[in-house]
PDB file of C-alpha atoms in Angstrom:
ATOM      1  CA  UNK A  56      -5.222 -12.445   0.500  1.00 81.00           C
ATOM      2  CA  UNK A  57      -5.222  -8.940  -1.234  1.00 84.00           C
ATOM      3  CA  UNK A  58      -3.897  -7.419   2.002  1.00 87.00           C
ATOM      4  CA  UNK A  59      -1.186  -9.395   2.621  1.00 91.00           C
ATOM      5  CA  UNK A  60       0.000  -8.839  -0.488  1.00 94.00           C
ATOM      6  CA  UNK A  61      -0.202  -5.129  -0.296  1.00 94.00           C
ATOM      7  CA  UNK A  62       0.318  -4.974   3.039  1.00 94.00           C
ATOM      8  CA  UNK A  63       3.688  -6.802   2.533  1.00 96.00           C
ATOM      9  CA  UNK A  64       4.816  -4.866  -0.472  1.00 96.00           C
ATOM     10  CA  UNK A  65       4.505  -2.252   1.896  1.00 95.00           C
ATOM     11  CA  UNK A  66       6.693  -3.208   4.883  1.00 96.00           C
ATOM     12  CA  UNK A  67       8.994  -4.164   2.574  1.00 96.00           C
ATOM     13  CA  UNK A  68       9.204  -0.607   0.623  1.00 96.00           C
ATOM     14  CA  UNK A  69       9.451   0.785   4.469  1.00 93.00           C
ATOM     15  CA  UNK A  70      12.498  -1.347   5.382  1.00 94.00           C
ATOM     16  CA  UNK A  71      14.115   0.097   1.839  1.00 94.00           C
ATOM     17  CA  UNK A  72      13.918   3.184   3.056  1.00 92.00           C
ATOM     18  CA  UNK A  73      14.802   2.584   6.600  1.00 92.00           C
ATOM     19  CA  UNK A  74      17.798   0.514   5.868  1.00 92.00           C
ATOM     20  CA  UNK A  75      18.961   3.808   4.170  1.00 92.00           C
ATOM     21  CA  UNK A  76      18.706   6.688   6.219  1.00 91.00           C
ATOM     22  CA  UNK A  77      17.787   4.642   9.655  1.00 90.00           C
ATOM     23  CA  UNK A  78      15.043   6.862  10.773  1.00 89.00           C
ATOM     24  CA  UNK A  79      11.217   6.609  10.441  1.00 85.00           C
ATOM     25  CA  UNK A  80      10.937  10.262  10.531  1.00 86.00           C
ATOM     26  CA  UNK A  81       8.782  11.550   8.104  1.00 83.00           C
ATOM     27  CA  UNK A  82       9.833  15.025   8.482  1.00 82.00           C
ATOM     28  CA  UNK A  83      13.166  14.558   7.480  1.00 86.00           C
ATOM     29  CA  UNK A  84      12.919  13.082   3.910  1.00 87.00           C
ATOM     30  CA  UNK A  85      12.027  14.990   0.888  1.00 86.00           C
ATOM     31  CA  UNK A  86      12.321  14.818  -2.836  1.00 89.00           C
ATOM     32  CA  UNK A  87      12.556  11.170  -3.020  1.00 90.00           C
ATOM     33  CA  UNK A  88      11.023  10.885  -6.137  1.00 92.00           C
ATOM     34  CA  UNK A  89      14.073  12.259  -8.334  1.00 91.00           C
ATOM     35  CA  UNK A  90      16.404  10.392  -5.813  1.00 91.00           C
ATOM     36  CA  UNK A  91      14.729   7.011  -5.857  1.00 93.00           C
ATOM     37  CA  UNK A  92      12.269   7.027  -8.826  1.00 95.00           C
ATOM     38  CA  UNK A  93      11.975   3.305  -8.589  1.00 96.00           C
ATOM     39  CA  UNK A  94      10.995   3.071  -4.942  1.00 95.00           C
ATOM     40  CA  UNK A  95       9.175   5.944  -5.678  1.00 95.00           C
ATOM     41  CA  UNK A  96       7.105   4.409  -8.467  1.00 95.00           C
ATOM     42  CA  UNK A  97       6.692   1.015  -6.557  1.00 96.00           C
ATOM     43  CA  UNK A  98       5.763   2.794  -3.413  1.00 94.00           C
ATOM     44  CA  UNK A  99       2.859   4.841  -4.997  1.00 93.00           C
ATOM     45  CA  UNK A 100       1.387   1.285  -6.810  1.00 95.00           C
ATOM     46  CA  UNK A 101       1.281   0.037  -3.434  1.00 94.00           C
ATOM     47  CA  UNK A 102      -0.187   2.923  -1.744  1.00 90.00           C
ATOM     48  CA  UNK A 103      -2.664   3.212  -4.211  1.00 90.00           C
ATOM     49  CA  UNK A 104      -3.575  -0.162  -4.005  1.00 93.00           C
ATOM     50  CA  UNK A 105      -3.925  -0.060   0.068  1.00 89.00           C
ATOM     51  CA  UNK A 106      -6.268   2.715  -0.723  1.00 85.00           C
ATOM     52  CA  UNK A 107      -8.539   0.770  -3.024  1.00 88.00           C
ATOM     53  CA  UNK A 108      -7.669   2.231  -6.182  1.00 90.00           C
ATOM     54  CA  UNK A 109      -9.956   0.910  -8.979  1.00 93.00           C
ATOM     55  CA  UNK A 110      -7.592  -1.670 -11.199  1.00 94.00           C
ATOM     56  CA  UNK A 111      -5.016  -2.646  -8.404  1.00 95.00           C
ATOM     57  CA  UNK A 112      -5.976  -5.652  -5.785  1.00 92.00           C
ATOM     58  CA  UNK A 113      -7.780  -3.141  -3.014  1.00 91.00           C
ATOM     59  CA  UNK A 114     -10.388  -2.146  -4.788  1.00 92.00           C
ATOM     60  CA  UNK A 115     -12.151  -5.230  -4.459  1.00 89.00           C
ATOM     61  CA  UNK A 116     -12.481  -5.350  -1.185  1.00 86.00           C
ATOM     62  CA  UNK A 117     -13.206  -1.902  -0.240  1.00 86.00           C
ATOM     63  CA  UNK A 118     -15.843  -2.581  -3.063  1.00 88.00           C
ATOM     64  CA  UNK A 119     -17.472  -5.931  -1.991  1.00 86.00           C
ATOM     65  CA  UNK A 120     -17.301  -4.099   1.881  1.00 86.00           C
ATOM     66  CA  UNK A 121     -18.912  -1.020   1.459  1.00 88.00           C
ATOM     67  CA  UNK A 122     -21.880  -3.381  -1.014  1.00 89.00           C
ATOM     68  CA  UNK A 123     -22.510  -5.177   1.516  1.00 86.00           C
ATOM     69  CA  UNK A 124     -22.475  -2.356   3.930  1.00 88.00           C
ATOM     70  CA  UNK A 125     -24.552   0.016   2.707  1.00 88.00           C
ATOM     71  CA  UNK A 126     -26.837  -2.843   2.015  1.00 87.00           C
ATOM     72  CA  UNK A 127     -27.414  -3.168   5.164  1.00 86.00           C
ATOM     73  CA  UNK A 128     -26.082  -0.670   7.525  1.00 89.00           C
ATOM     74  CA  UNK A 129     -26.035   2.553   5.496  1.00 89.00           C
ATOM     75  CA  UNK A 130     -25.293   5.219   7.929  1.00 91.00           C
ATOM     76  CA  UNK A 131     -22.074   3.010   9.405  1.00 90.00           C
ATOM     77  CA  UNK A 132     -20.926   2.654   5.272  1.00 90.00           C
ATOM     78  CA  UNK A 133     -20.847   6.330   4.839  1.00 92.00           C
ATOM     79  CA  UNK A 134     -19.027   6.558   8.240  1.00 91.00           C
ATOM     80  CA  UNK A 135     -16.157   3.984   7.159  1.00 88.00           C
ATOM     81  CA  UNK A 136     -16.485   5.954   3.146  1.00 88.00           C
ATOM     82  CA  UNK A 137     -15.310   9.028   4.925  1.00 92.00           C
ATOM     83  CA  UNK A 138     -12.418   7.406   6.871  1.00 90.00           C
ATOM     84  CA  UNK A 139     -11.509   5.997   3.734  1.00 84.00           C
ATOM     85  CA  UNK A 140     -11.124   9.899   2.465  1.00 85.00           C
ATOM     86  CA  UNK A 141      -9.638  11.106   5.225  1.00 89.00           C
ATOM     87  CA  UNK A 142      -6.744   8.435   4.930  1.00 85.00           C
ATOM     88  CA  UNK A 143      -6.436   9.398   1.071  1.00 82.00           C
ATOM     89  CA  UNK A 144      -6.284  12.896   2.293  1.00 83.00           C
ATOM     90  CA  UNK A 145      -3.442  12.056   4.486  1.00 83.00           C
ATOM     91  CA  UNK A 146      -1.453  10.001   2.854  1.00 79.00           C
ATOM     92  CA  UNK A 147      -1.674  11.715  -0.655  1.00 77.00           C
ATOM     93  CA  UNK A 148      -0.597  15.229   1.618  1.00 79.00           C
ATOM     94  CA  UNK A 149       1.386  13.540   3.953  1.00 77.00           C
ATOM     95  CA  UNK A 150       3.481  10.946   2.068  1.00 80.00           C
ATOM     96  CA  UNK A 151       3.530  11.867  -1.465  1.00 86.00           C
ATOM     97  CA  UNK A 152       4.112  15.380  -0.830  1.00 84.00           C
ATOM     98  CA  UNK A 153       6.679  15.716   2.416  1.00 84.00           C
ATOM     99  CA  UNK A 154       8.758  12.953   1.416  1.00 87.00           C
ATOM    100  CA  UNK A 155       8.380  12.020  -2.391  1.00 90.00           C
ATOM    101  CA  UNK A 156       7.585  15.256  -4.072  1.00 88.00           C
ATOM    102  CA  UNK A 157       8.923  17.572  -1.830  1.00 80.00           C
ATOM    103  CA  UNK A 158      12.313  19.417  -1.714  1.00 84.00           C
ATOM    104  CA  UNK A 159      15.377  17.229  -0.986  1.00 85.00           C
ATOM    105  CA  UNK A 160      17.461  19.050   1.588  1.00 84.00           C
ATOM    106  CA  UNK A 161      20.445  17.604   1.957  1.00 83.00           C
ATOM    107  CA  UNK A 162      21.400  19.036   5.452  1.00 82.00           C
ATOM    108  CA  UNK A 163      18.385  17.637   7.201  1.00 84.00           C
ATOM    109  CA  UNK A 164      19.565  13.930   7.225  1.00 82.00           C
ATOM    110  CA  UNK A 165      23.308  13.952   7.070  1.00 78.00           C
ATOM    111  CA  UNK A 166      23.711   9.672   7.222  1.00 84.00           C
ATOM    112  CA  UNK A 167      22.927   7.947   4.202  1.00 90.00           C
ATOM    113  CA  UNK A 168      23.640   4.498   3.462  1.00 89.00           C
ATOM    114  CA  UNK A 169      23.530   2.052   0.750  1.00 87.00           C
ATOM    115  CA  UNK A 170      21.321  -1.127   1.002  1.00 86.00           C
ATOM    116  CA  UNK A 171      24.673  -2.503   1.968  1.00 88.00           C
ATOM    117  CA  UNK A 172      25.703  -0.504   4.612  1.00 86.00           C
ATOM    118  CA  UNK A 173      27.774   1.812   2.806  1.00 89.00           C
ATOM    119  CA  UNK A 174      28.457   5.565   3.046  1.00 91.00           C
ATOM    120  CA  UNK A 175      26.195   7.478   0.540  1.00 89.00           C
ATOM    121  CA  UNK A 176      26.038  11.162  -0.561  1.00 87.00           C
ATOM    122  CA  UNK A 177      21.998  10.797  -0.232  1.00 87.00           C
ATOM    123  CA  UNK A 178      19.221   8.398  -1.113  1.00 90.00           C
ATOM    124  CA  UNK A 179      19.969   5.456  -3.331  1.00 92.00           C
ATOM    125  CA  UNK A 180      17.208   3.829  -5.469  1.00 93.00           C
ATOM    126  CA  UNK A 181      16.338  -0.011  -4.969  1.00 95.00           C
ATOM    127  CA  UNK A 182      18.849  -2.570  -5.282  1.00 94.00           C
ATOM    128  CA  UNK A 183      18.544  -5.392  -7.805  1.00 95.00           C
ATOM    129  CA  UNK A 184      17.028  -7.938  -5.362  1.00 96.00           C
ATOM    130  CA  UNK A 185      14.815  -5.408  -3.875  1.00 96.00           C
ATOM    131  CA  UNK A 186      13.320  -5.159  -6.809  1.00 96.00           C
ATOM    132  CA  UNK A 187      13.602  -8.669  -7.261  1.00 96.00           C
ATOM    133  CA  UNK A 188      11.512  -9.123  -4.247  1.00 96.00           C
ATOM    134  CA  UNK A 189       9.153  -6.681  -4.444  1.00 97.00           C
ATOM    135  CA  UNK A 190       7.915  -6.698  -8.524  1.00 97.00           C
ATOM    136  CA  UNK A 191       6.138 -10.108  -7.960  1.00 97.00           C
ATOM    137  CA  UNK A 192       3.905  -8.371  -5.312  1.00 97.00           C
ATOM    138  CA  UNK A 193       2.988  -5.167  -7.810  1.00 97.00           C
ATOM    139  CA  UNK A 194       2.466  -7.625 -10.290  1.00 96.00           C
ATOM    140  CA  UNK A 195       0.018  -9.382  -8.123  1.00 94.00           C
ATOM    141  CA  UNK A 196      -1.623  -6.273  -6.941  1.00 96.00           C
ATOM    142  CA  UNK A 197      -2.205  -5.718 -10.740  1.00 96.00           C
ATOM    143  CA  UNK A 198      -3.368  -9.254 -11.519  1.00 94.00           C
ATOM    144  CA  UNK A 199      -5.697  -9.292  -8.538  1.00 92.00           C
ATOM    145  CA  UNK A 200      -7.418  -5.904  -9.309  1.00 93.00           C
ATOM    146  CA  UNK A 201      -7.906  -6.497 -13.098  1.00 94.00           C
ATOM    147  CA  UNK A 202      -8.952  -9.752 -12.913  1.00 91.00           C
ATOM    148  CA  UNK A 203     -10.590 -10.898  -9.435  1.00 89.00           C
ATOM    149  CA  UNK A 204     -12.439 -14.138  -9.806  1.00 88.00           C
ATOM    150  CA  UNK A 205      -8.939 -15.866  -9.952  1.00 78.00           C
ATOM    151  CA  UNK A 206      -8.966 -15.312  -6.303  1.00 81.00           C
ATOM    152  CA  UNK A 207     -12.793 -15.002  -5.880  1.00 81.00           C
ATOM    153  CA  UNK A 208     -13.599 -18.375  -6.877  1.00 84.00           C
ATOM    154  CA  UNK A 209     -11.126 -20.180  -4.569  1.00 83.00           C
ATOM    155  CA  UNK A 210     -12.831 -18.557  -1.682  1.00 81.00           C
ATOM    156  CA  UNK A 211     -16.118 -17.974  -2.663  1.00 82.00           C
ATOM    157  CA  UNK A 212     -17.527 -22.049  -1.273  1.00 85.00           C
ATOM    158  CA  UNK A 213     -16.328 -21.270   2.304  1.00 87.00           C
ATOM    159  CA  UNK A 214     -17.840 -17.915   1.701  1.00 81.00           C
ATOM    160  CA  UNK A 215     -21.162 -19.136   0.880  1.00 86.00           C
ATOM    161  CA  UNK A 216     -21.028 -21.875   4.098  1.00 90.00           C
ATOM    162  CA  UNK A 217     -19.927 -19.169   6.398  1.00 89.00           C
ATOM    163  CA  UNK A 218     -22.854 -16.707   5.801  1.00 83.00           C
ATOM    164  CA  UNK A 219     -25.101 -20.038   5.778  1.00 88.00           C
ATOM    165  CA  UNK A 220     -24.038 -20.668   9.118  1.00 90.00           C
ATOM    166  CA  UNK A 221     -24.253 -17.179  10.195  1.00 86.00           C
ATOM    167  CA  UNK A 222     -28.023 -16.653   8.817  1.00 86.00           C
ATOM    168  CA  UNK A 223     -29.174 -19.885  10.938  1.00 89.00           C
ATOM    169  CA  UNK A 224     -27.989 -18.309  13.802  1.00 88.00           C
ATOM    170  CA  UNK A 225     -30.399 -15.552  12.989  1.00 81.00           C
ATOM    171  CA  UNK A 226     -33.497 -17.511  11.502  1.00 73.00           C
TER     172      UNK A 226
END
């Protein structure tokens, strides 16, 4: 449930950004944070929340993974803990840096558009029902990470049956 929502929030954010400057080309963006502080600011919520980031909606699952990992398979939870690092490595240097933090140059993308297929001077920020669209899946990702048994108890009775099942196939 949590990663559909982020993972959602995400695509979306990635088709704002796309259906400006029509390239997926990291290396040509920059500076987007003073350009587009909006999609800037919703961007890093979801990021942060794909990541696991203790108060937004991913957290609980990397948390209630890596429990039950290490109870059980230690060696393969520290394994996945440092691919979990090296993403946050990435991204953080990666994204955040090269395209949001960054210098904007204006000569290395010369076509900008508005959301509406207009001519722009550079990056726009998020139209209204962008934002529209997307704020219900932050809020979400907020509701979800501070306050997971909304979610937890809905699931948790095929939960418990599943890992029934599974430990009679075991017994």
């Amino acid at each position: 449930f949590n990663h559909g929502i982020i993972t959602g929030a995400l695509f979306l954010l990635v088709g704002v950004i796309y259906e400006r400057a029509h390239t997926r080309d990291l290396s040509l963006f920059g500076g987007l944070s003073t350009k587009t502080p909006h999609y800037y600011g919703l961007m890093m919520v979801a990021g942060f929340a794909s990541l696991g980031l203790p108060g937004l909606a991913g957290f609980w699952a990397e948390f209630f993974t890596f429990r039950g990992a290490f109870a059980i398979v230690p060696y393969w939870a520290a394994f996945g803990a440092i691919g979990i690092v090296m993403t946050a490595v990435y991204i953080l240097w990666r994204i955040i840096q090269n395209v949001f933090l960054g210098e904007y140059d204006p000569h290395k993308l010369h076509h900008w558009t508005t959301v509406y297929g207009e001519e722009a001077d550079g990056p726009t920020d998020m139209a209204l029902f962008e934002k529209i669209t997307l704020w219900p899946l932050v809020i979400g990702m907020f509701v979800l990470g501070i306050y997971p048994t909304f979610i937890l108890n809905y699931f948790n009775g095929s939960a418990v049956s599943i890992l029934a099942y599974i430990q009679s196939l075991y017994s």
